[in-house]
C-alpha atoms as a printed R data frame, in Angstrom:
    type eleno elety resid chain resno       x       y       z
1   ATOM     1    CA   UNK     A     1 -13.775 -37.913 -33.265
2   ATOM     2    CA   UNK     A     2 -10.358 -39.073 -33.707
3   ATOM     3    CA   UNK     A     3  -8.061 -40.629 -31.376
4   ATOM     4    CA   UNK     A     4  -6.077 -37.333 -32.482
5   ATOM     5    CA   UNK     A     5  -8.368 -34.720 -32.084
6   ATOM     6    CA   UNK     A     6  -9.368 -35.751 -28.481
7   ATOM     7    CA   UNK     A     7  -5.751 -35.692 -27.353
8   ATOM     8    CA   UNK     A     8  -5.455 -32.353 -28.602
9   ATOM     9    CA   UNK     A     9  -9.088 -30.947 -26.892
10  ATOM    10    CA   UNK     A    10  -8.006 -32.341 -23.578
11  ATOM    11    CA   UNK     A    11  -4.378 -30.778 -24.393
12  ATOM    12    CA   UNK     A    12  -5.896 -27.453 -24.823
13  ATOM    13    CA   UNK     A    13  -8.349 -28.114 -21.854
14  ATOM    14    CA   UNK     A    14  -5.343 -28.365 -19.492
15  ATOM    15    CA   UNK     A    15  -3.652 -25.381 -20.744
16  ATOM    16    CA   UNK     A    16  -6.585 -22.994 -20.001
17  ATOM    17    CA   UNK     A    17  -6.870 -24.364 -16.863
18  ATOM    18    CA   UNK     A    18  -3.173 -24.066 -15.646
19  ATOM    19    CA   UNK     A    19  -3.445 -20.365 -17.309
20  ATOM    20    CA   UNK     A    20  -6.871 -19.718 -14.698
21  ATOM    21    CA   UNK     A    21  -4.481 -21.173 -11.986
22  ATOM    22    CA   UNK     A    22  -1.222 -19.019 -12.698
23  ATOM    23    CA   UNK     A    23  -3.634 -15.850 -12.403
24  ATOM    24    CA   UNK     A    24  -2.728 -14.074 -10.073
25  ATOM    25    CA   UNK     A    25  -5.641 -13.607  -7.087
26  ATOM    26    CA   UNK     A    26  -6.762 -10.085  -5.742
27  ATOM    27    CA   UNK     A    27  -5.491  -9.186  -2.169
28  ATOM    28    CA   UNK     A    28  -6.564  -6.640   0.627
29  ATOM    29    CA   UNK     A    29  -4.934  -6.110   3.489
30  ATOM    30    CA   UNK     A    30  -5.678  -4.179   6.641
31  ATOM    31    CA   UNK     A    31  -3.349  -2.749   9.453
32  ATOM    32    CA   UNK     A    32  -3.792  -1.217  12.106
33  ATOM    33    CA   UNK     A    33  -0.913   1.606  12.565
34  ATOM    34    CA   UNK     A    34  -2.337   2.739  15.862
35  ATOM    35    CA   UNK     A    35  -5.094   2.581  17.968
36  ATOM    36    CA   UNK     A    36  -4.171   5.452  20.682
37  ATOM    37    CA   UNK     A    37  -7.162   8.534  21.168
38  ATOM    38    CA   UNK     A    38  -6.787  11.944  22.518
39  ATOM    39    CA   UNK     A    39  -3.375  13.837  23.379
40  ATOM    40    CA   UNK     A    40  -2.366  11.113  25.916
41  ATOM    41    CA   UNK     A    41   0.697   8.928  25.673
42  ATOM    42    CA   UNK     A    42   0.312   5.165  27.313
43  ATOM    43    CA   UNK     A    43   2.456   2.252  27.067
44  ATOM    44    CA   UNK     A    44   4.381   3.097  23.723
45  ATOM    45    CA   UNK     A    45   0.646   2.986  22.068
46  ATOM    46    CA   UNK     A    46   0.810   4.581  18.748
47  ATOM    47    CA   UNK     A    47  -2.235   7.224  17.713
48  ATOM    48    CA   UNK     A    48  -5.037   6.267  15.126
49  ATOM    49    CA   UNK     A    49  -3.931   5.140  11.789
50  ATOM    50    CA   UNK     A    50  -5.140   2.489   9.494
51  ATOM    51    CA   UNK     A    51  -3.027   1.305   6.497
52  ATOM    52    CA   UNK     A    52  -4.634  -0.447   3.371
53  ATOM    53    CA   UNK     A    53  -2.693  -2.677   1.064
54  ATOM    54    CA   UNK     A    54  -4.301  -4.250  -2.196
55  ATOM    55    CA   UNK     A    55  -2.357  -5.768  -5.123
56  ATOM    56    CA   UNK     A    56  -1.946  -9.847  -6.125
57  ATOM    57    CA   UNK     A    57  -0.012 -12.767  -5.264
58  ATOM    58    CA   UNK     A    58   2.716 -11.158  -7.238
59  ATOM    59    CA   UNK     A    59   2.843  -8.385  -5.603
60  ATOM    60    CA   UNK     A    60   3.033  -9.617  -2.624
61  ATOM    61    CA   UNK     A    61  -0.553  -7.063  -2.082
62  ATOM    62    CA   UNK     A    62   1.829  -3.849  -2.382
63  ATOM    63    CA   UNK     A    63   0.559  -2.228  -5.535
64  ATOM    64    CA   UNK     A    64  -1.474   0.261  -3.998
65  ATOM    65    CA   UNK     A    65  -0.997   1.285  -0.371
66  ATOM    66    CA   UNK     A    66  -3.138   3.819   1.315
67  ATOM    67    CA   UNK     A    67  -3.218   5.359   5.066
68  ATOM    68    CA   UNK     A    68  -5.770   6.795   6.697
69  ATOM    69    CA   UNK     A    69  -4.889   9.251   9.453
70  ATOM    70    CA   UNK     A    70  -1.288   9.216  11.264
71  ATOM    71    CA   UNK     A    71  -1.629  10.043  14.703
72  ATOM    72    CA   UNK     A    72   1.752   9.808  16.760
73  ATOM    73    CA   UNK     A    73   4.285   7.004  16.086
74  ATOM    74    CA   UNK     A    74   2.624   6.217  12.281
75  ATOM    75    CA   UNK     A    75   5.981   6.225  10.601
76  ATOM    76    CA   UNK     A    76   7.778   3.329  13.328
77  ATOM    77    CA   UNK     A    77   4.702   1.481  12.985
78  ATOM    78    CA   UNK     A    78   5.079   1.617   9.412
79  ATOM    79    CA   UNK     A    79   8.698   0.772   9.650
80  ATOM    80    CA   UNK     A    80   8.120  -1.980  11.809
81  ATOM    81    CA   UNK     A    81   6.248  -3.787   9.191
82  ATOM    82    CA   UNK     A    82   8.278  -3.054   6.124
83  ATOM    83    CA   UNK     A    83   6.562  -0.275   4.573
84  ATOM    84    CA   UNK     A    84   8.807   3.203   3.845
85  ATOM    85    CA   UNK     A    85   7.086   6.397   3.590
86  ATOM    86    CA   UNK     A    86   7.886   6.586   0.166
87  ATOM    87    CA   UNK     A    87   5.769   3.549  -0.298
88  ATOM    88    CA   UNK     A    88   2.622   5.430   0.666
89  ATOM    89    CA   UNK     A    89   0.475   6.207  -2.760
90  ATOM    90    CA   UNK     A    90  -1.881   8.253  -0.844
91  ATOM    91    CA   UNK     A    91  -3.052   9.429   3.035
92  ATOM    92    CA   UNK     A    92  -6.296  10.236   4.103
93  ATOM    93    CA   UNK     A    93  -7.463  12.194   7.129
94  ATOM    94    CA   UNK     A    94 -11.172  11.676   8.636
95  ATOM    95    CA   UNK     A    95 -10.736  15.320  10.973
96  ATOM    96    CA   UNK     A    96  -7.697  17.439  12.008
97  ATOM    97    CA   UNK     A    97  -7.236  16.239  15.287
98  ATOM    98    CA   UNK     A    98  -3.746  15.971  16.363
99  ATOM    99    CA   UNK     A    99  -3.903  12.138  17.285
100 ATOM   100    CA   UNK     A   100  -5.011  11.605  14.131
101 ATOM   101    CA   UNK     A   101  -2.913  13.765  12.440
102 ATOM   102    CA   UNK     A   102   0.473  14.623  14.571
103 ATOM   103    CA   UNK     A   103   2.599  11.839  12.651
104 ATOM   104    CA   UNK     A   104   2.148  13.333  10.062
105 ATOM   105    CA   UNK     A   105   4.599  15.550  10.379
106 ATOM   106    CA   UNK     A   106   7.575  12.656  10.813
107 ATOM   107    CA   UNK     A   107   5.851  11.110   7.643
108 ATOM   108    CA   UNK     A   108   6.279  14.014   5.149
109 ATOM   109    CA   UNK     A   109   9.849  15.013   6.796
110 ATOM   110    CA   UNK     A   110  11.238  11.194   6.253
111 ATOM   111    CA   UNK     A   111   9.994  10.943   2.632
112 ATOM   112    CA   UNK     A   112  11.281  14.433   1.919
113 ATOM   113    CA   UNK     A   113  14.997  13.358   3.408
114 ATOM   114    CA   UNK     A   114  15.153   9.979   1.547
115 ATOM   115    CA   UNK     A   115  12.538   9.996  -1.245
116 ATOM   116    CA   UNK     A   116  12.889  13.687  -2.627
117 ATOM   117    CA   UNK     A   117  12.570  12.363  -6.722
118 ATOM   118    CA   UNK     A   118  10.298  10.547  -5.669
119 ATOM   119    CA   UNK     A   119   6.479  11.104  -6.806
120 ATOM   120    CA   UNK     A   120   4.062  13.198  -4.377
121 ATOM   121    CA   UNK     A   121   2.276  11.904  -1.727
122 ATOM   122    CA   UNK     A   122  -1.549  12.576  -2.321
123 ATOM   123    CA   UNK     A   123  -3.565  14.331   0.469
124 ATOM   124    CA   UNK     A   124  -7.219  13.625   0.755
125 ATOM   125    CA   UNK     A   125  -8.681  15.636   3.142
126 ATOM   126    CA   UNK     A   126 -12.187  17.997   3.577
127 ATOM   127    CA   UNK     A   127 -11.818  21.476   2.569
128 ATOM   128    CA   UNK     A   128 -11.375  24.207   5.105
129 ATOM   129    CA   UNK     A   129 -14.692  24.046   7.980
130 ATOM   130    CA   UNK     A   130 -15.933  26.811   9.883
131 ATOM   131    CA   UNK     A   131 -16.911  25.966  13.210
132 ATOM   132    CA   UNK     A   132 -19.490  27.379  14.973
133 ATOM   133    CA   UNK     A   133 -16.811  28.281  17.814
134 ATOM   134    CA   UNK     A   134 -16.059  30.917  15.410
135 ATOM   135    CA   UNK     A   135 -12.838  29.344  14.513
136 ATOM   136    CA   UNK     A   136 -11.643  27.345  10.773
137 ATOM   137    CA   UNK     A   137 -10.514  23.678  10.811
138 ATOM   138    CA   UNK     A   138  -7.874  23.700   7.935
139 ATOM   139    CA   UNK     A   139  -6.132  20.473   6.387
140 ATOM   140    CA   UNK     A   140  -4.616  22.231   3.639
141 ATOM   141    CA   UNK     A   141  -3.072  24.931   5.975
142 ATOM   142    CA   UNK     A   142  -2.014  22.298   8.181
143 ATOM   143    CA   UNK     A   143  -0.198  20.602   5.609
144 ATOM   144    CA   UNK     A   144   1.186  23.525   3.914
145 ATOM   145    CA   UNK     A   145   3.050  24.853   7.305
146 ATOM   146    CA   UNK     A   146   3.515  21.274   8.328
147 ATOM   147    CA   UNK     A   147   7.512  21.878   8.632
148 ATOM   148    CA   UNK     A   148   7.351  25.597   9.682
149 ATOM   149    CA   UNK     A   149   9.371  24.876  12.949
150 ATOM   150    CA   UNK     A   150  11.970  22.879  10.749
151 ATOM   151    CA   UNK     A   151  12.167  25.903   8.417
152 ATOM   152    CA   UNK     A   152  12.466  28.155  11.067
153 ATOM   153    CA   UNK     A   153  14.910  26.624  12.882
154 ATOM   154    CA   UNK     A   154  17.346  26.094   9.786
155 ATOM   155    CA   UNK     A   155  17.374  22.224   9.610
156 ATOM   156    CA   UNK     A   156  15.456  22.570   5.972
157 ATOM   157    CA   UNK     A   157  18.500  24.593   4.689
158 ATOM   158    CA   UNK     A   158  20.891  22.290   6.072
159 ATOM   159    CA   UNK     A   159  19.588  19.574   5.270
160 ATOM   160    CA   UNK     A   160  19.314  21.026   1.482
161 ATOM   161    CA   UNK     A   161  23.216  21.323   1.420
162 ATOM   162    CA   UNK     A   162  23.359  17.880   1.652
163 ATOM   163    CA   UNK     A   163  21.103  16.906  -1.263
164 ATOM   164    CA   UNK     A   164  20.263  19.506  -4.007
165 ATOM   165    CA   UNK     A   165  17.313  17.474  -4.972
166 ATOM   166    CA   UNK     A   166  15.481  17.634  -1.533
167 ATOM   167    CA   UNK     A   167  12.746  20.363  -2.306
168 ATOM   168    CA   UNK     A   168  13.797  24.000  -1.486
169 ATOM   169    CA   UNK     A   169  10.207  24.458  -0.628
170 ATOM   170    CA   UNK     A   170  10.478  21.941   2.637
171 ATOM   171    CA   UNK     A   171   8.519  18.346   3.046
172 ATOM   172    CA   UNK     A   172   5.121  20.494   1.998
173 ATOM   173    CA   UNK     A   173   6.722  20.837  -1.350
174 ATOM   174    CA   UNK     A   174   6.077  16.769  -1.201
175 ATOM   175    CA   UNK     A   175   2.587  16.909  -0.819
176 ATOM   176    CA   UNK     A   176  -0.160  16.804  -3.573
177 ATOM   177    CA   UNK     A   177  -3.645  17.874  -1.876
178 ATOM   178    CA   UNK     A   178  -6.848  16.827  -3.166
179 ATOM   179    CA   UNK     A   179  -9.784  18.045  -0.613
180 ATOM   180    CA   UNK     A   180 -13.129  18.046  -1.166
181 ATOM   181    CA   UNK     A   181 -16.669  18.988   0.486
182 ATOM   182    CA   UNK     A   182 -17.844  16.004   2.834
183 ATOM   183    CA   UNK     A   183 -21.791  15.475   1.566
184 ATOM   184    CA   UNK     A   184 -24.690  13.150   2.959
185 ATOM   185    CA   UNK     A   185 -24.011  10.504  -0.111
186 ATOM   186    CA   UNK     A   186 -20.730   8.888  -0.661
187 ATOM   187    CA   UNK     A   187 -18.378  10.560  -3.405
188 ATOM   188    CA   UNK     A   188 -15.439   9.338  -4.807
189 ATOM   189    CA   UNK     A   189 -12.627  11.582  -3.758
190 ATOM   190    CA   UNK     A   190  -9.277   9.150  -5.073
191 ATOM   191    CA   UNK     A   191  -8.997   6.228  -7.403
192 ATOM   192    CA   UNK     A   192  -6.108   4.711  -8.787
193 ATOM   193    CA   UNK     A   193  -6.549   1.318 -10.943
194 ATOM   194    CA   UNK     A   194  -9.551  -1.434  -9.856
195 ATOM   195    CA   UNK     A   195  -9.158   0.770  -6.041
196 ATOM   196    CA   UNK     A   196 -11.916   3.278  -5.425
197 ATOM   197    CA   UNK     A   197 -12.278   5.820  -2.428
198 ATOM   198    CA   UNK     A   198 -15.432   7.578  -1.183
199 ATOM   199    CA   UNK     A   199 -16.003   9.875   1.115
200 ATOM   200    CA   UNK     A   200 -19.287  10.514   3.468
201 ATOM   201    CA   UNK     A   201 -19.722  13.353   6.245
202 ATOM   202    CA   UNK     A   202 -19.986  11.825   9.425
203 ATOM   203    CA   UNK     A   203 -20.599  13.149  12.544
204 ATOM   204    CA   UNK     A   204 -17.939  14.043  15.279
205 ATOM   205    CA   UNK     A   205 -16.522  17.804  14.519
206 ATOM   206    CA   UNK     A   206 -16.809  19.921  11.151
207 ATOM   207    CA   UNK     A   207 -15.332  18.336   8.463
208 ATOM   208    CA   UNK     A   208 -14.908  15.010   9.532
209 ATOM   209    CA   UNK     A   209 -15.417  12.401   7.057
210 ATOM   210    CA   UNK     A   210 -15.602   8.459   7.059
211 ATOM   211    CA   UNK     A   211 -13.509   6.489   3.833
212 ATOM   212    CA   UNK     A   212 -14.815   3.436   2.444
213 ATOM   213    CA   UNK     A   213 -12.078   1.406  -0.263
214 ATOM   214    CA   UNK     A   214 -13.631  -0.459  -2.903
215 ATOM   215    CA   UNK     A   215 -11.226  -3.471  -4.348
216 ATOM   216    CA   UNK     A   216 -11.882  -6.745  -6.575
217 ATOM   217    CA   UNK     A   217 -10.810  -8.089  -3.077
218 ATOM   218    CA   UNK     A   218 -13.176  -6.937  -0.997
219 ATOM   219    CA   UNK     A   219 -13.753  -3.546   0.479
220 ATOM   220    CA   UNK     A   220 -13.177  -1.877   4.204
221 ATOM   221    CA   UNK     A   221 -14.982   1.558   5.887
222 ATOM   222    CA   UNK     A   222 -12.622   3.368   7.731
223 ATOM   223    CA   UNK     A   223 -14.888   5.322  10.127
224 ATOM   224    CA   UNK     A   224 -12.437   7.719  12.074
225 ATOM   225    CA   UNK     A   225 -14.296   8.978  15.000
226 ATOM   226    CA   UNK     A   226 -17.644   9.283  13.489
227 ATOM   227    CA   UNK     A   227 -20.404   9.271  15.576
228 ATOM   228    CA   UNK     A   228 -24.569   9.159  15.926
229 ATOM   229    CA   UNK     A   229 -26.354  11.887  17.296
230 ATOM   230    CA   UNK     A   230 -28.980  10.853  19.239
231 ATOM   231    CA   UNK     A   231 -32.321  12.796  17.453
């Protein structure tokens, strides 16, 4: 081997290995939006919501951001830590109770006022359970009258006369729902890239479900208020 030749393999030897370097690493990050059960308010606590980040060093871990459940205060805690509601690719709720679901409401309004072009916010959910109270537990209903009271009180028109491209339809209009039927064995119910979703019945009321995200950077459950029965 030449004097050459072995300037040139070690050469080419450094250049794969700065190219391994400037990859960019896999990131996953976990927030907690809120931490706050049942319809009480105490100290300024916000109500359960968990938001999950992944991307690269890039990205600064912002391609793909996902929240599970928005109980009261979601969009502030959001706020708080740089992240607009327009931001959100997708929310997920384990059950439709309101402190997991009540901020909501705020979410879908604020991305309808200052992200109306923007794309849809998907909605996993469960489809519609009976209980055996003799009464339905409804995600997509929920989100489909989610601004009812805004409608009815005229804000949604007004608020239309100041920007034509704000749905006519109301923050619902904003909303693209995907539900599906919880099942003993995980399911994948949204995937977007190298991030996966699934989706396991768990125990608490009817049609609660528990999330588990799948990443090259690791992976997190997101176990709402599921429970074990005691047999």
């Amino acid at each position: 081997m030449t004097r050459s030749t072995l300037i040139a393999l070690i050469a080419g030897a450094l250049l794969l290995l700065d190219a391994a370097m400037a990859q960019a690493a896999p990131c996953l990050l976990v927030t907690i939006t809120g931490a706050q059960g049942g319809p009480q308010a105490y100290k300024g606590q916000a109500g359960s919501g968990t938001l999950v980040s992944f991307g690269d060093d890039t990205d600064n871990c912002s391609a793909v951001r996902l929240q599970f459940d928005a109980g009261r205060g979601t969009l502030l805690r959001l706020s708080q830590i740089g992240v607009q509601s327009g931001q959100l690719n997708a929310i997920f709720f384990t059950h439709m109770h309101n402190d997991h679901s009540e901020g909501f409401i705020d979410l879908l309004k604020h991305r309808w006022f200052l992200f109306p072009t923007g794309p849809k916010i998907d909605v996993v959910c469960s489809d519609d359970a009976a209980s055996p109270l003799g009464f339905t537990l409804s995600c997509r209903k929920f989100v489909a009258h989610i601004a009812d009271a805004l409608i009815n009180s005229g804000e949604i028109a007004q608020r239309i006369t100041e920007d034509k491209r704000r749905p006519a339809a109301g923050p619902a209009a904003l909303a693209n729902m995907r539900t599906f039927e919880p099942k003993n064995e995980p399911q994948v119910v949204w995937a977007a890239g190298d991030v996966r979703v699934s989706a396991v019945r768990s125990s608490h009321i009817p049609g609660h479900a528990s999330y588990r995200v799948d990443t090259p950077a690791g992976s997190v459950v997101i176990g709402g208020d599921a429970g074990i029965k005691a047999e």
